[in-house]
PDB file of C-alpha atoms and ligand atoms in Angstrom:
ATOM      1  CA  UNK A  97      11.322  25.558  19.430  1.00  0.00           C
ATOM      2  CA  UNK A  98       9.010  24.556  17.093  1.00  0.00           C
ATOM      3  CA  UNK A  99       6.135  21.365  17.592  1.00  0.00           C
ATOM      4  CA  UNK A 100       7.807  17.765  18.287  1.00  0.00           C
ATOM      5  CA  UNK A 101       7.761  15.646  14.715  1.00  0.00           C
ATOM      6  CA  UNK A 102       7.895  11.724  14.115  1.00  0.00           C
ATOM      7  CA  UNK A 103       9.237  10.305  11.087  1.00  0.00           C
ATOM      8  CA  UNK A 104       7.035   8.288   9.000  1.00  0.00           C
ATOM      9  CA  UNK A 105       8.389   5.580   7.019  1.00  0.00           C
ATOM     10  CA  UNK A 106       6.806   3.479   3.932  1.00  0.00           C
ATOM     11  CA  UNK A 107       9.190   0.740   2.665  1.00  0.00           C
ATOM     12  CA  UNK A 108       7.717   0.078  -0.697  1.00  0.00           C
ATOM     13  CA  UNK A 109       8.929  -2.772  -3.104  1.00  0.00           C
ATOM     14  CA  UNK A 110      10.419  -0.254  -5.563  1.00  0.00           C
ATOM     15  CA  UNK A 111      10.877   2.859  -3.599  1.00  0.00           C
ATOM     16  CA  UNK A 112      11.079   4.503   0.191  1.00  0.00           C
ATOM     17  CA  UNK A 113       9.528   7.684   1.675  1.00  0.00           C
ATOM     18  CA  UNK A 114      10.182   9.070   4.605  1.00  0.00           C
ATOM     19  CA  UNK A 115       8.292  11.929   6.293  1.00  0.00           C
ATOM     20  CA  UNK A 116       8.669  14.702   9.070  1.00  0.00           C
ATOM     21  CA  UNK A 117       5.561  14.575  10.532  1.00  0.00           C
ATOM     22  CA  UNK A 118       3.693  16.415  12.958  1.00  0.00           C
ATOM     23  CA  UNK A 119       1.247  15.796  15.930  1.00  0.00           C
ATOM     24  CA  UNK A 120      -2.103  17.839  12.938  1.00  0.00           C
ATOM     25  CA  UNK A 121      -0.725  15.141  10.433  1.00  0.00           C
ATOM     26  CA  UNK A 122       1.578  17.936   8.221  1.00  0.00           C
ATOM     27  CA  UNK A 123       4.088  16.705   6.346  1.00  0.00           C
ATOM     28  CA  UNK A 124       7.300  19.132   6.745  1.00  0.00           C
ATOM     29  CA  UNK A 125       9.839  17.582   4.515  1.00  0.00           C
ATOM     30  CA  UNK A 126      10.077  14.231   2.315  1.00  0.00           C
ATOM     31  CA  UNK A 127      13.286  12.098   1.561  1.00  0.00           C
ATOM     32  CA  UNK A 128      13.017   9.854  -1.572  1.00  0.00           C
ATOM     33  CA  UNK A 129      15.068   6.306  -1.748  1.00  0.00           C
ATOM     34  CA  UNK A 130      14.760   3.716  -3.836  1.00  0.00           C
ATOM     35  CA  UNK A 131      14.427   0.646  -2.507  1.00  0.00           C
ATOM     36  CA  UNK A 132      17.771  -1.433  -2.533  1.00  0.00           C
ATOM     37  CA  UNK A 133      16.778  -5.120  -1.412  1.00  0.00           C
ATOM     38  CA  UNK A 134      20.857  -5.494  -0.737  1.00  0.00           C
ATOM     39  CA  UNK A 135      20.742  -2.306   1.785  1.00  0.00           C
ATOM     40  CA  UNK A 136      17.253  -2.553   3.340  1.00  0.00           C
ATOM     41  CA  UNK A 137      18.471  -1.253   6.494  1.00  0.00           C
ATOM     42  CA  UNK A 138      20.830   0.677   5.003  1.00  0.00           C
ATOM     43  CA  UNK A 139      18.917   2.985   3.139  1.00  0.00           C
ATOM     44  CA  UNK A 140      16.057   3.410   6.174  1.00  0.00           C
ATOM     45  CA  UNK A 141      19.030   4.502   8.343  1.00  0.00           C
ATOM     46  CA  UNK A 142      19.980   7.691   5.253  1.00  0.00           C
ATOM     47  CA  UNK A 143      16.557   8.681   5.066  1.00  0.00           C
ATOM     48  CA  UNK A 144      15.245   8.706   8.401  1.00  0.00           C
ATOM     49  CA  UNK A 145      18.745  10.803   8.995  1.00  0.00           C
ATOM     50  CA  UNK A 146      17.702  13.192   6.081  1.00  0.00           C
ATOM     51  CA  UNK A 147      14.818  13.777   7.447  1.00  0.00           C
ATOM     52  CA  UNK A 148      15.684  14.184  10.999  1.00  0.00           C
ATOM     53  CA  UNK A 149      18.184  16.552   9.932  1.00  0.00           C
ATOM     54  CA  UNK A 150      16.002  19.110   7.953  1.00  0.00           C
ATOM     55  CA  UNK A 151      13.796  19.772  10.597  1.00  0.00           C
ATOM     56  CA  UNK A 152      14.544  22.034  13.738  1.00  0.00           C
ATOM     57  CA  UNK A 153      12.037  20.349  15.427  1.00  0.00           C
ATOM     58  CA  UNK A 154      12.346  18.069  18.368  1.00  0.00           C
ATOM     59  CA  UNK A 155      11.901  14.522  16.711  1.00  0.00           C
ATOM     60  CA  UNK A 156      10.222  11.902  19.647  1.00  0.00           C
ATOM     61  CA  UNK A 157       9.850   8.569  17.533  1.00  0.00           C
ATOM     62  CA  UNK A 158      10.131   6.778  14.206  1.00  0.00           C
ATOM     63  CA  UNK A 159       7.889   4.902  12.854  1.00  0.00           C
ATOM     64  CA  UNK A 160       8.156   2.279   9.958  1.00  0.00           C
ATOM     65  CA  UNK A 161       5.428   0.323   7.490  1.00  0.00           C
ATOM     66  CA  UNK A 162       7.278  -2.334   5.745  1.00  0.00           C
ATOM     67  CA  UNK A 163       5.704  -4.698   3.507  1.00  0.00           C
ATOM     68  CA  UNK A 164       6.394  -7.784   5.603  1.00  0.00           C
ATOM     69  CA  UNK A 165       5.007  -9.724   8.591  1.00  0.00           C
ATOM     70  CA  UNK A 166       5.979  -8.537  11.481  1.00  0.00           C
ATOM     71  CA  UNK A 167       5.211 -10.102  14.979  1.00  0.00           C
ATOM     72  CA  UNK A 168       3.649  -7.571  16.826  1.00  0.00           C
ATOM     73  CA  UNK A 169       5.447  -8.008  20.206  1.00  0.00           C
ATOM     74  CA  UNK A 170       8.782  -8.786  19.259  1.00  0.00           C
ATOM     75  CA  UNK A 171       9.226  -6.037  15.713  1.00  0.00           C
ATOM     76  CA  UNK A 172      10.831  -8.842  14.090  1.00  0.00           C
ATOM     77  CA  UNK A 173      10.098  -9.867  10.283  1.00  0.00           C
ATOM     78  CA  UNK A 174       8.227 -13.320  10.058  1.00  0.00           C
ATOM     79  CA  UNK A 175       7.989 -13.626   5.876  1.00  0.00           C
ATOM     80  CA  UNK A 176       9.067 -10.894   3.535  1.00  0.00           C
ATOM     81  CA  UNK A 177       7.939 -11.174  -0.347  1.00  0.00           C
ATOM     82  CA  UNK A 178      10.350  -8.709  -1.331  1.00  0.00           C
ATOM     83  CA  UNK A 179      12.959  -8.565   0.706  1.00  0.00           C
ATOM     84  CA  UNK A 180      15.136 -10.903   2.281  1.00  0.00           C
ATOM     85  CA  UNK A 181      14.690  -9.786   5.736  1.00  0.00           C
ATOM     86  CA  UNK A 182      13.528 -13.171   7.405  1.00  0.00           C
ATOM     87  CA  UNK A 183      13.741 -13.233  11.174  1.00  0.00           C
ATOM     88  CA  UNK A 184      15.553  -9.793  11.241  1.00  0.00           C
ATOM     89  CA  UNK A 185      15.094  -8.050  14.635  1.00  0.00           C
ATOM     90  CA  UNK A 186      13.890  -5.093  12.503  1.00  0.00           C
ATOM     91  CA  UNK A 187      12.555  -2.787  15.516  1.00  0.00           C
ATOM     92  CA  UNK A 188      15.689  -3.527  17.486  1.00  0.00           C
ATOM     93  CA  UNK A 189      18.083  -3.406  15.430  1.00  0.00           C
ATOM     94  CA  UNK A 190      16.677   0.584  14.018  1.00  0.00           C
ATOM     95  CA  UNK A 191      15.895   1.359  17.440  1.00  0.00           C
ATOM     96  CA  UNK A 192      20.189   0.975  18.035  1.00  0.00           C
ATOM     97  CA  UNK A 193      20.854   2.472  14.865  1.00  0.00           C
ATOM     98  CA  UNK A 194      18.788   5.220  14.998  1.00  0.00           C
ATOM     99  CA  UNK A 195      18.841   6.303  18.518  1.00  0.00           C
ATOM    100  CA  UNK A 196      15.277   6.668  18.900  1.00  0.00           C
ATOM    101  CA  UNK A 197      11.975   5.170  19.741  1.00  0.00           C
ATOM    102  CA  UNK A 198      10.916   2.928  16.737  1.00  0.00           C
ATOM    103  CA  UNK A 199       8.041   0.974  15.944  1.00  0.00           C
ATOM    104  CA  UNK A 200       7.598  -1.211  13.057  1.00  0.00           C
ATOM    105  CA  UNK A 201       4.248  -2.695  11.126  1.00  0.00           C
ATOM    106  CA  UNK A 202       3.205  -4.013   7.981  1.00  0.00           C
ATOM    107  CA  UNK A 203       3.184  -1.386   5.580  1.00  0.00           C
ATOM    108  CA  UNK A 204      -1.045  -1.899   4.592  1.00  0.00           C
ATOM    109  CA  UNK A 205      -1.517  -1.634   8.344  1.00  0.00           C
ATOM    110  CA  UNK A 206       0.161   1.439   8.548  1.00  0.00           C
ATOM    111  CA  UNK A 207      -2.074   2.619   5.422  1.00  0.00           C
ATOM    112  CA  UNK A 208      -5.084   1.523   7.315  1.00  0.00           C
ATOM    113  CA  UNK A 209      -4.941   3.110  10.425  1.00  0.00           C
ATOM    114  CA  UNK A 210      -4.072   6.712   8.520  1.00  0.00           C
ATOM    115  CA  UNK A 211      -7.179   6.354   6.447  1.00  0.00           C
ATOM    116  CA  UNK A 212      -9.164   4.897   9.555  1.00  0.00           C
ATOM    117  CA  UNK A 213      -7.777   7.395  11.982  1.00  0.00           C
ATOM    118  CA  UNK A 214      -7.864  10.437   9.818  1.00  0.00           C
ATOM    119  CA  UNK A 215      -8.869  10.055   5.970  1.00  0.00           C
ATOM    120  CA  UNK A 216     -10.875   8.527   3.881  1.00  0.00           C
ATOM    121  CA  UNK A 217     -12.554   5.379   6.106  1.00  0.00           C
ATOM    122  CA  UNK A 218     -12.697   7.832   9.605  1.00  0.00           C
ATOM    123  CA  UNK A 219     -15.897   7.082  11.897  1.00  0.00           C
ATOM    124  CA  UNK A 220     -16.111   3.516  10.725  1.00  0.00           C
ATOM    125  CA  UNK A 221     -15.599  -0.093  12.612  1.00  0.00           C
ATOM    126  CA  UNK A 222     -15.139  -2.220   9.444  1.00  0.00           C
ATOM    127  CA  UNK A 223     -12.428  -1.272   7.130  1.00  0.00           C
ATOM    128  CA  UNK A 224     -10.240  -3.576   4.040  1.00  0.00           C
ATOM    129  CA  UNK A 225      -7.745  -1.666   2.383  1.00  0.00           C
ATOM    130  CA  UNK A 226      -5.937  -2.465  -0.702  1.00  0.00           C
ATOM    131  CA  UNK A 227      -2.684  -1.025  -1.098  1.00  0.00           C
ATOM    132  CA  UNK A 228      -1.470  -1.722  -5.040  1.00  0.00           C
ATOM    133  CA  UNK A 229       2.248  -1.141  -5.920  1.00  0.00           C
ATOM    134  CA  UNK A 230       4.516  -3.286  -6.755  1.00  0.00           C
ATOM    135  CA  UNK A 231       2.246  -6.382  -4.857  1.00  0.00           C
ATOM    136  CA  UNK A 232      -0.852  -5.524  -3.342  1.00  0.00           C
ATOM    137  CA  UNK A 233      -0.563  -5.196   0.477  1.00  0.00           C
ATOM    138  CA  UNK A 234      -4.180  -5.747   2.788  1.00  0.00           C
ATOM    139  CA  UNK A 235      -5.791  -4.691   5.934  1.00  0.00           C
ATOM    140  CA  UNK A 236      -8.036  -5.846   7.627  1.00  0.00           C
ATOM    141  CA  UNK A 237      -9.850  -3.417  10.637  1.00  0.00           C
ATOM    142  CA  UNK A 238     -12.904  -5.895  12.183  1.00  0.00           C
ATOM    143  CA  UNK A 239     -15.492  -4.466  14.604  1.00  0.00           C
ATOM    144  CA  UNK A 240     -12.852  -1.785  15.571  1.00  0.00           C
ATOM    145  CA  UNK A 241      -9.493  -3.805  15.856  1.00  0.00           C
ATOM    146  CA  UNK A 242      -6.955  -4.195  13.162  1.00  0.00           C
ATOM    147  CA  UNK A 243      -7.075  -7.801  12.349  1.00  0.00           C
ATOM    148  CA  UNK A 244      -3.822  -9.322  13.067  1.00  0.00           C
ATOM    149  CA  UNK A 245      -4.985 -13.258  13.299  1.00  0.00           C
ATOM    150  CA  UNK A 246      -2.952 -16.103  15.054  1.00  0.00           C
ATOM    151  CA  UNK A 247       0.123 -15.644  14.509  1.00  0.00           C
ATOM    152  CA  UNK A 248       0.270 -11.913  12.633  1.00  0.00           C
ATOM    153  CA  UNK A 249       0.406 -13.218   9.084  1.00  0.00           C
ATOM    154  CA  UNK A 250      -3.204 -11.767   8.212  1.00  0.00           C
ATOM    155  CA  UNK A 251      -4.604  -9.990   5.900  1.00  0.00           C
ATOM    156  CA  UNK A 252      -3.059 -10.839   2.921  1.00  0.00           C
ATOM    157  CA  UNK A 253      -5.580  -9.529   0.490  1.00  0.00           C
ATOM    158  CA  UNK A 254      -3.617  -9.817  -2.244  1.00  0.00           C
ATOM    159  CA  UNK A 255      -2.963 -13.347  -2.581  1.00  0.00           C
ATOM    160  CA  UNK A 256      -6.817 -14.469  -2.337  1.00  0.00           C
ATOM    161  CA  UNK A 257      -7.110 -16.367  -5.571  1.00  0.00           C
ATOM    162  CA  UNK A 258      -8.793 -15.157  -8.696  1.00  0.00           C
ATOM    163  CA  UNK A 259      -8.452 -17.782 -10.890  1.00  0.00           C
ATOM    164  CA  UNK A 260      -7.428 -21.051 -10.144  1.00  0.00           C
ATOM    165  CA  UNK A 261      -5.336 -21.663 -13.533  1.00  0.00           C
ATOM    166  CA  UNK A 262      -4.170 -18.251 -13.500  1.00  0.00           C
ATOM    167  CA  UNK A 263      -0.302 -16.795 -14.447  1.00  0.00           C
ATOM    168  CA  UNK A 264       2.462 -17.684 -11.287  1.00  0.00           C
ATOM    169  CA  UNK A 265       2.123 -15.126  -8.519  1.00  0.00           C
ATOM    170  CA  UNK A 266       5.311 -13.041  -8.000  1.00  0.00           C
ATOM    171  CA  UNK A 267       7.436 -12.712  -4.791  1.00  0.00           C
ATOM    172  CA  UNK A 268       7.666 -15.439  -2.571  1.00  0.00           C
ATOM    173  CA  UNK A 269       4.121 -16.500  -2.829  1.00  0.00           C
ATOM    174  CA  UNK A 270       3.739 -20.265  -4.509  1.00  0.00           C
ATOM    175  CA  UNK A 271       0.064 -19.765  -5.375  1.00  0.00           C
ATOM    176  CA  UNK A 272      -0.831 -19.074  -8.785  1.00  0.00           C
ATOM    177  CA  UNK A 273      -3.671 -16.707 -10.251  1.00  0.00           C
ATOM    178  CA  UNK A 274      -3.633 -14.347  -7.253  1.00  0.00           C
ATOM    179  CA  UNK A 275      -5.238 -11.244  -7.043  1.00  0.00           C
ATOM    180  CA  UNK A 276      -1.516  -9.390  -7.246  1.00  0.00           C
ATOM    181  CA  UNK A 277      -0.888 -10.797 -10.268  1.00  0.00           C
ATOM    182  CA  UNK A 278      -3.255  -9.527 -12.067  1.00  0.00           C
ATOM    183  CA  UNK A 279      -3.765  -5.914 -10.188  1.00  0.00           C
ATOM    184  CA  UNK A 280      -0.774  -4.230  -9.619  1.00  0.00           C
ATOM    185  CA  UNK A 281       1.776  -1.584 -11.011  1.00  0.00           C
ATOM    186  CA  UNK A 282       3.977  -4.550 -12.764  1.00  0.00           C
ATOM    187  CA  UNK A 283       1.208  -6.091 -14.037  1.00  0.00           C
ATOM    188  CA  UNK A 284      -0.468  -3.001 -15.500  1.00  0.00           C
ATOM    189  CA  UNK A 285       2.903  -2.652 -17.312  1.00  0.00           C
ATOM    190  CA  UNK A 286       3.065  -6.218 -18.879  1.00  0.00           C
ATOM    191  CA  UNK A 287      -1.152  -5.523 -20.265  1.00  0.00           C
ATOM    192  CA  UNK A 288      -0.255  -2.439 -21.602  1.00  0.00           C
ATOM    193  CA  UNK A 289       2.965  -3.366 -23.209  1.00  0.00           C
ATOM    194  CA  UNK A 290       0.429  -6.558 -24.597  1.00  0.00           C
ATOM    195  CA  UNK A 291      -1.990  -4.232 -25.835  1.00  0.00           C
ATOM    196  CA  UNK A 292       0.798  -2.527 -27.723  1.00  0.00           C
ATOM    197  CA  UNK A 293       2.127  -4.685 -29.545  1.00  0.00           C
ATOM    198  CA  UNK A 294      -1.859  -5.260 -30.450  1.00  0.00           C
ATOM    199  CA  UNK A 295      -2.780  -2.480 -31.267  1.00  0.00           C
ATOM    200  CA  UNK A 296       0.069  -0.497 -32.954  1.00  0.00           C
ATOM    201  CA  UNK A 297      -2.050   1.916 -34.121  1.00  0.00           C
ATOM    202  CA  UNK A 298      -3.480   2.756 -30.681  1.00  0.00           C
ATOM    203  CA  UNK A 299      -1.582   5.389 -28.028  1.00  0.00           C
ATOM    204  CA  UNK A 300       0.036   2.662 -26.175  1.00  0.00           C
ATOM    205  CA  UNK A 301       1.272   1.122 -29.690  1.00  0.00           C
ATOM    206  CA  UNK A 302       2.570   4.578 -30.713  1.00  0.00           C
ATOM    207  CA  UNK A 303       4.464   5.025 -27.558  1.00  0.00           C
ATOM    208  CA  UNK A 304       5.751   1.178 -27.965  1.00  0.00           C
ATOM    209  CA  UNK A 305       7.182   2.034 -32.026  1.00  0.00           C
ATOM    210  CA  UNK A 306       8.850   5.753 -30.784  1.00  0.00           C
ATOM    211  CA  UNK A 307      11.161   3.653 -28.091  1.00  0.00           C
ATOM    212  CA  UNK A 308       9.055   4.451 -24.671  1.00  0.00           C
ATOM    213  CA  UNK A 309       9.342   1.414 -21.917  1.00  0.00           C
ATOM    214  CA  UNK A 310       5.975   0.686 -21.044  1.00  0.00           C
ATOM    215  CA  UNK A 311       5.268   0.831 -17.606  1.00  0.00           C
ATOM    216  CA  UNK A 312       2.241   1.347 -15.121  1.00  0.00           C
ATOM    217  CA  UNK A 313       2.300   5.389 -14.724  1.00  0.00           C
ATOM    218  CA  UNK A 314       2.681   5.611 -19.167  1.00  0.00           C
ATOM    219  CA  UNK A 315      -0.200   3.930 -19.445  1.00  0.00           C
ATOM    220  CA  UNK A 316      -1.769   5.759 -16.633  1.00  0.00           C
ATOM    221  CA  UNK A 317      -0.624   9.042 -18.349  1.00  0.00           C
ATOM    222  CA  UNK A 318      -1.650   7.979 -21.623  1.00  0.00           C
ATOM    223  CA  UNK A 319      -5.253   6.879 -20.273  1.00  0.00           C
ATOM    224  CA  UNK A 320      -5.428  10.119 -19.095  1.00  0.00           C
ATOM    225  CA  UNK A 321      -4.755  12.012 -22.215  1.00  0.00           C
ATOM    226  CA  UNK A 322      -7.853   9.974 -23.460  1.00  0.00           C
ATOM    227  CA  UNK A 323      -5.869   6.683 -25.383  1.00  0.00           C
ATOM    228  CA  UNK A 324      -8.874   4.495 -25.302  1.00  0.00           C
ATOM    229  CA  UNK A 325      -6.462   1.248 -25.673  1.00  0.00           C
ATOM    230  CA  UNK A 326      -4.664   2.595 -22.850  1.00  0.00           C
ATOM    231  CA  UNK A 327      -8.021   3.183 -20.245  1.00  0.00           C
ATOM    232  CA  UNK A 328      -9.472   0.033 -21.702  1.00  0.00           C
ATOM    233  CA  UNK A 329      -5.999  -1.827 -20.177  1.00  0.00           C
ATOM    234  CA  UNK A 330      -6.766   0.154 -16.593  1.00  0.00           C
ATOM    235  CA  UNK A 331     -10.649  -1.157 -16.511  1.00  0.00           C
ATOM    236  CA  UNK A 332      -9.443  -5.204 -17.277  1.00  0.00           C
ATOM    237  CA  UNK A 333      -7.505  -4.498 -13.951  1.00  0.00           C
ATOM    238  CA  UNK A 334     -10.602  -3.514 -12.649  1.00  0.00           C
ATOM    239  CA  UNK A 335     -12.641  -5.879 -13.390  1.00  0.00           C
ATOM    240  CA  UNK A 336      -9.983  -8.093 -11.925  1.00  0.00           C
ATOM    241  CA  UNK A 337      -9.804  -6.467  -8.612  1.00  0.00           C
ATOM    242  CA  UNK A 338     -13.776  -6.188  -8.864  1.00  0.00           C
ATOM    243  CA  UNK A 339     -13.675 -10.075  -8.683  1.00  0.00           C
ATOM    244  CA  UNK A 340     -10.819 -10.448  -5.649  1.00  0.00           C
ATOM    245  CA  UNK A 341     -13.306  -7.366  -3.947  1.00  0.00           C
ATOM    246  CA  UNK A 342     -16.154  -9.669  -4.377  1.00  0.00           C
ATOM    247  CA  UNK A 343     -14.896 -12.406  -2.188  1.00  0.00           C
ATOM    248  CA  UNK A 344     -13.618 -10.100   0.053  1.00  0.00           C
ATOM    249  CA  UNK A 345     -17.454  -8.295   0.544  1.00  0.00           C
ATOM    250  CA  UNK A 346     -19.074 -11.687   0.852  1.00  0.00           C
ATOM    251  CA  UNK A 347     -16.961 -12.794   3.845  1.00  0.00           C
ATOM    252  CA  UNK A 348     -16.058  -9.161   5.955  1.00  0.00           C
ATOM    253  CA  UNK A 349     -19.074  -7.395   5.141  1.00  0.00           C
ATOM    254  CA  UNK A 350     -16.979  -4.193   5.205  1.00  0.00           C
ATOM    255  CA  UNK A 351     -18.457  -0.855   5.312  1.00  0.00           C
ATOM    256  CA  UNK A 352     -15.793   0.751   3.304  1.00  0.00           C
ATOM    257  CA  UNK A 353     -12.432  -0.743   1.207  1.00  0.00           C
ATOM    258  CA  UNK A 354      -9.844   1.701   0.927  1.00  0.00           C
ATOM    259  CA  UNK A 355      -7.610   1.605  -2.452  1.00  0.00           C
ATOM    260  CA  UNK A 356      -4.287   2.882  -1.770  1.00  0.00           C
ATOM    261  CA  UNK A 357      -0.355   2.751  -3.134  1.00  0.00           C
ATOM    262  CA  UNK A 358       1.121   3.594  -6.284  1.00  0.00           C
ATOM    263  CA  UNK A 359      -1.963   2.539  -8.823  1.00  0.00           C
ATOM    264  CA  UNK A 360      -4.737   5.012  -6.734  1.00  0.00           C
ATOM    265  CA  UNK A 361      -3.312   7.575  -9.296  1.00  0.00           C
ATOM    266  CA  UNK A 362      -5.407   5.563 -12.153  1.00  0.00           C
ATOM    267  CA  UNK A 363      -8.523   6.399 -10.085  1.00  0.00           C
ATOM    268  CA  UNK A 364     -12.079   5.962 -11.204  1.00  0.00           C
ATOM    269  CA  UNK A 365     -10.764   4.908 -14.284  1.00  0.00           C
ATOM    270  CA  UNK A 366      -9.611   1.412 -12.049  1.00  0.00           C
ATOM    271  CA  UNK A 367     -12.566   1.725  -9.292  1.00  0.00           C
ATOM    272  CA  UNK A 368     -15.767   2.285 -11.031  1.00  0.00           C
ATOM    273  CA  UNK A 369     -15.006  -1.198 -13.117  1.00  0.00           C
ATOM    274  CA  UNK A 370     -14.498  -2.673  -9.842  1.00  0.00           C
ATOM    275  CA  UNK A 371     -17.679  -1.064  -7.915  1.00  0.00           C
ATOM    276  CA  UNK A 372     -19.348  -2.386 -10.871  1.00  0.00           C
ATOM    277  CA  UNK A 373     -18.273  -6.064 -10.787  1.00  0.00           C
ATOM    278  CA  UNK A 374     -19.271  -6.052  -6.893  1.00  0.00           C
ATOM    279  CA  UNK A 375     -22.461  -4.352  -7.419  1.00  0.00           C
ATOM    280  CA  UNK A 376     -23.150  -7.321  -9.959  1.00  0.00           C
ATOM    281  CA  UNK A 377     -21.303 -10.203  -8.088  1.00  0.00           C
ATOM    282  CA  UNK A 378     -21.720  -9.925  -4.292  1.00  0.00           C
ATOM    283  CA  UNK A 379     -24.173 -11.036  -1.976  1.00  0.00           C
ATOM    284  CA  UNK A 380     -27.153  -8.861  -0.903  1.00  0.00           C
ATOM    285  CA  UNK A 381     -27.330  -7.041   1.324  1.00  0.00           C
ATOM    286  CA  UNK A 382     -23.242  -7.122   2.104  1.00  0.00           C
ATOM    287  CA  UNK A 383     -22.926  -5.534  -1.747  1.00  0.00           C
ATOM    288  CA  UNK A 384     -25.548  -2.279  -1.229  1.00  0.00           C
ATOM    289  CA  UNK A 385     -23.556  -1.057   2.267  1.00  0.00           C
ATOM    290  CA  UNK A 386     -19.551  -1.267   1.084  1.00  0.00           C
ATOM    291  CA  UNK A 387     -18.262   1.894  -0.349  1.00  0.00           C
ATOM    292  CA  UNK A 388     -15.155   1.470  -2.558  1.00  0.00           C
ATOM    293  CA  UNK A 389     -12.878   4.631  -2.037  1.00  0.00           C
ATOM    294  CA  UNK A 390      -9.492   5.696  -3.351  1.00  0.00           C
ATOM    295  CA  UNK A 391      -7.339   6.338  -0.069  1.00  0.00           C
ATOM    296  CA  UNK A 392      -7.485   9.836   0.873  1.00  0.00           C
ATOM    297  CA  UNK A 393      -3.939   9.968   1.292  1.00  0.00           C
ATOM    298  CA  UNK A 394      -3.012   8.553  -1.817  1.00  0.00           C
ATOM    299  CA  UNK A 395       0.026   6.816  -2.196  1.00  0.00           C
ATOM    300  CA  UNK A 396       1.203   8.506   1.516  1.00  0.00           C
ATOM    301  CA  UNK A 397      -1.048   6.704   3.393  1.00  0.00           C
ATOM    302  CA  UNK A 398       1.848   4.077   4.406  1.00  0.00           C
ATOM    303  CA  UNK A 399       4.104   6.968   5.506  1.00  0.00           C
ATOM    304  CA  UNK A 400       1.536   9.046   7.593  1.00  0.00           C
ATOM    305  CA  UNK A 401       0.093   5.880   8.905  1.00  0.00           C
ATOM    306  CA  UNK A 402       3.672   4.804  10.424  1.00  0.00           C
ATOM    307  CA  UNK A 403       4.152   8.392  11.910  1.00  0.00           C
ATOM    308  CA  UNK A 404       0.077   8.003  13.263  1.00  0.00           C
ATOM    309  CA  UNK A 405       1.551   4.766  14.688  1.00  0.00           C
ATOM    310  CA  UNK A 406       4.887   6.088  15.712  1.00  0.00           C
ATOM    311  CA  UNK A 407       2.850   9.269  18.110  1.00  0.00           C
ATOM    312  CA  UNK A 408       1.179   6.802  19.954  1.00  0.00           C
ATOM    313  CA  UNK A 409       3.900   4.793  20.939  1.00  0.00           C
ATOM    314  CA  UNK A 410       5.460   8.333  22.002  1.00  0.00           C
ATOM    315  CA  UNK A 411       2.447   9.113  23.813  1.00  0.00           C
ATOM    316  CA  UNK A 412       2.885   5.877  25.825  1.00  0.00           C
ATOM    317  CA  UNK A 413       6.714   6.066  26.479  1.00  0.00           C
ATOM    318  CA  UNK A 414       5.833   9.850  27.565  1.00  0.00           C
ATOM    319  CA  UNK A 415       3.351   8.438  30.205  1.00  0.00           C
TER     320      UNK A 415
HETATM  321 ZN1   ZN B 524      -0.426 -14.911  -4.261  1.00  0.00          ZN
END
């Protein structure tokens, strides 16, 4: 009999990843889906079924990270920027559909849990995480505890305002100039396209003229191939990120800020300018103590963290 497993699910704004994971956090199988806003629950159930059928191990529980605020006791969705899930009792609904114990938490909290227990923030007690993908998720570990706020709504680090007169924030956020409106996958694509139009002789410009759609991954690919215009677009996002982090460093005095999500693929092109802005603008001594690092598990932190939370829950059930 193979070792017992759990299934971790990371529901992103665009993509869903489900993984069959053992107690050493090794991934045995991955199931990918597009996140269909009109059929979120259906998509989660399908991916979990695929992951479950792909393993001969006993699957003991399912952990699910979602880009929503979750009421911690009931597992009900309190707010959701990307999907129409308000007031849906997600944990109970999925427990019934899947037939296994289910834990549901915010996706950034799941990523934070994985990086804190097993990854880039191991051994620390004051950690912030920013998961940068379609939107920006946030999580905070303060003095060794995940900070949830009065009603579980804390940690929306993507919605700190870095420019009062900035662009309208995407999704259901009523604000303007949030970090998320400057630093995200869609923001990278938008900035890349503007740069391509402004500089037709650059690699970005030639890609656009050649009929390619300017996406975040394309900007990243061209930047890593040496296109200066693409590199400058990513560095510019990195400086915005640094402005947001400066406020976070001053308020929370973290030991580590972990950056995860799809945009972590841009690596030091994004993080170096962010570190430089923090070093220049944040207060002493917090700015000298903080490390700004990529997630050890890249864009799989959310899935692995959801799995680790499921293991915890399964152990509690087993006594
Ligand atoms: Zn916002």
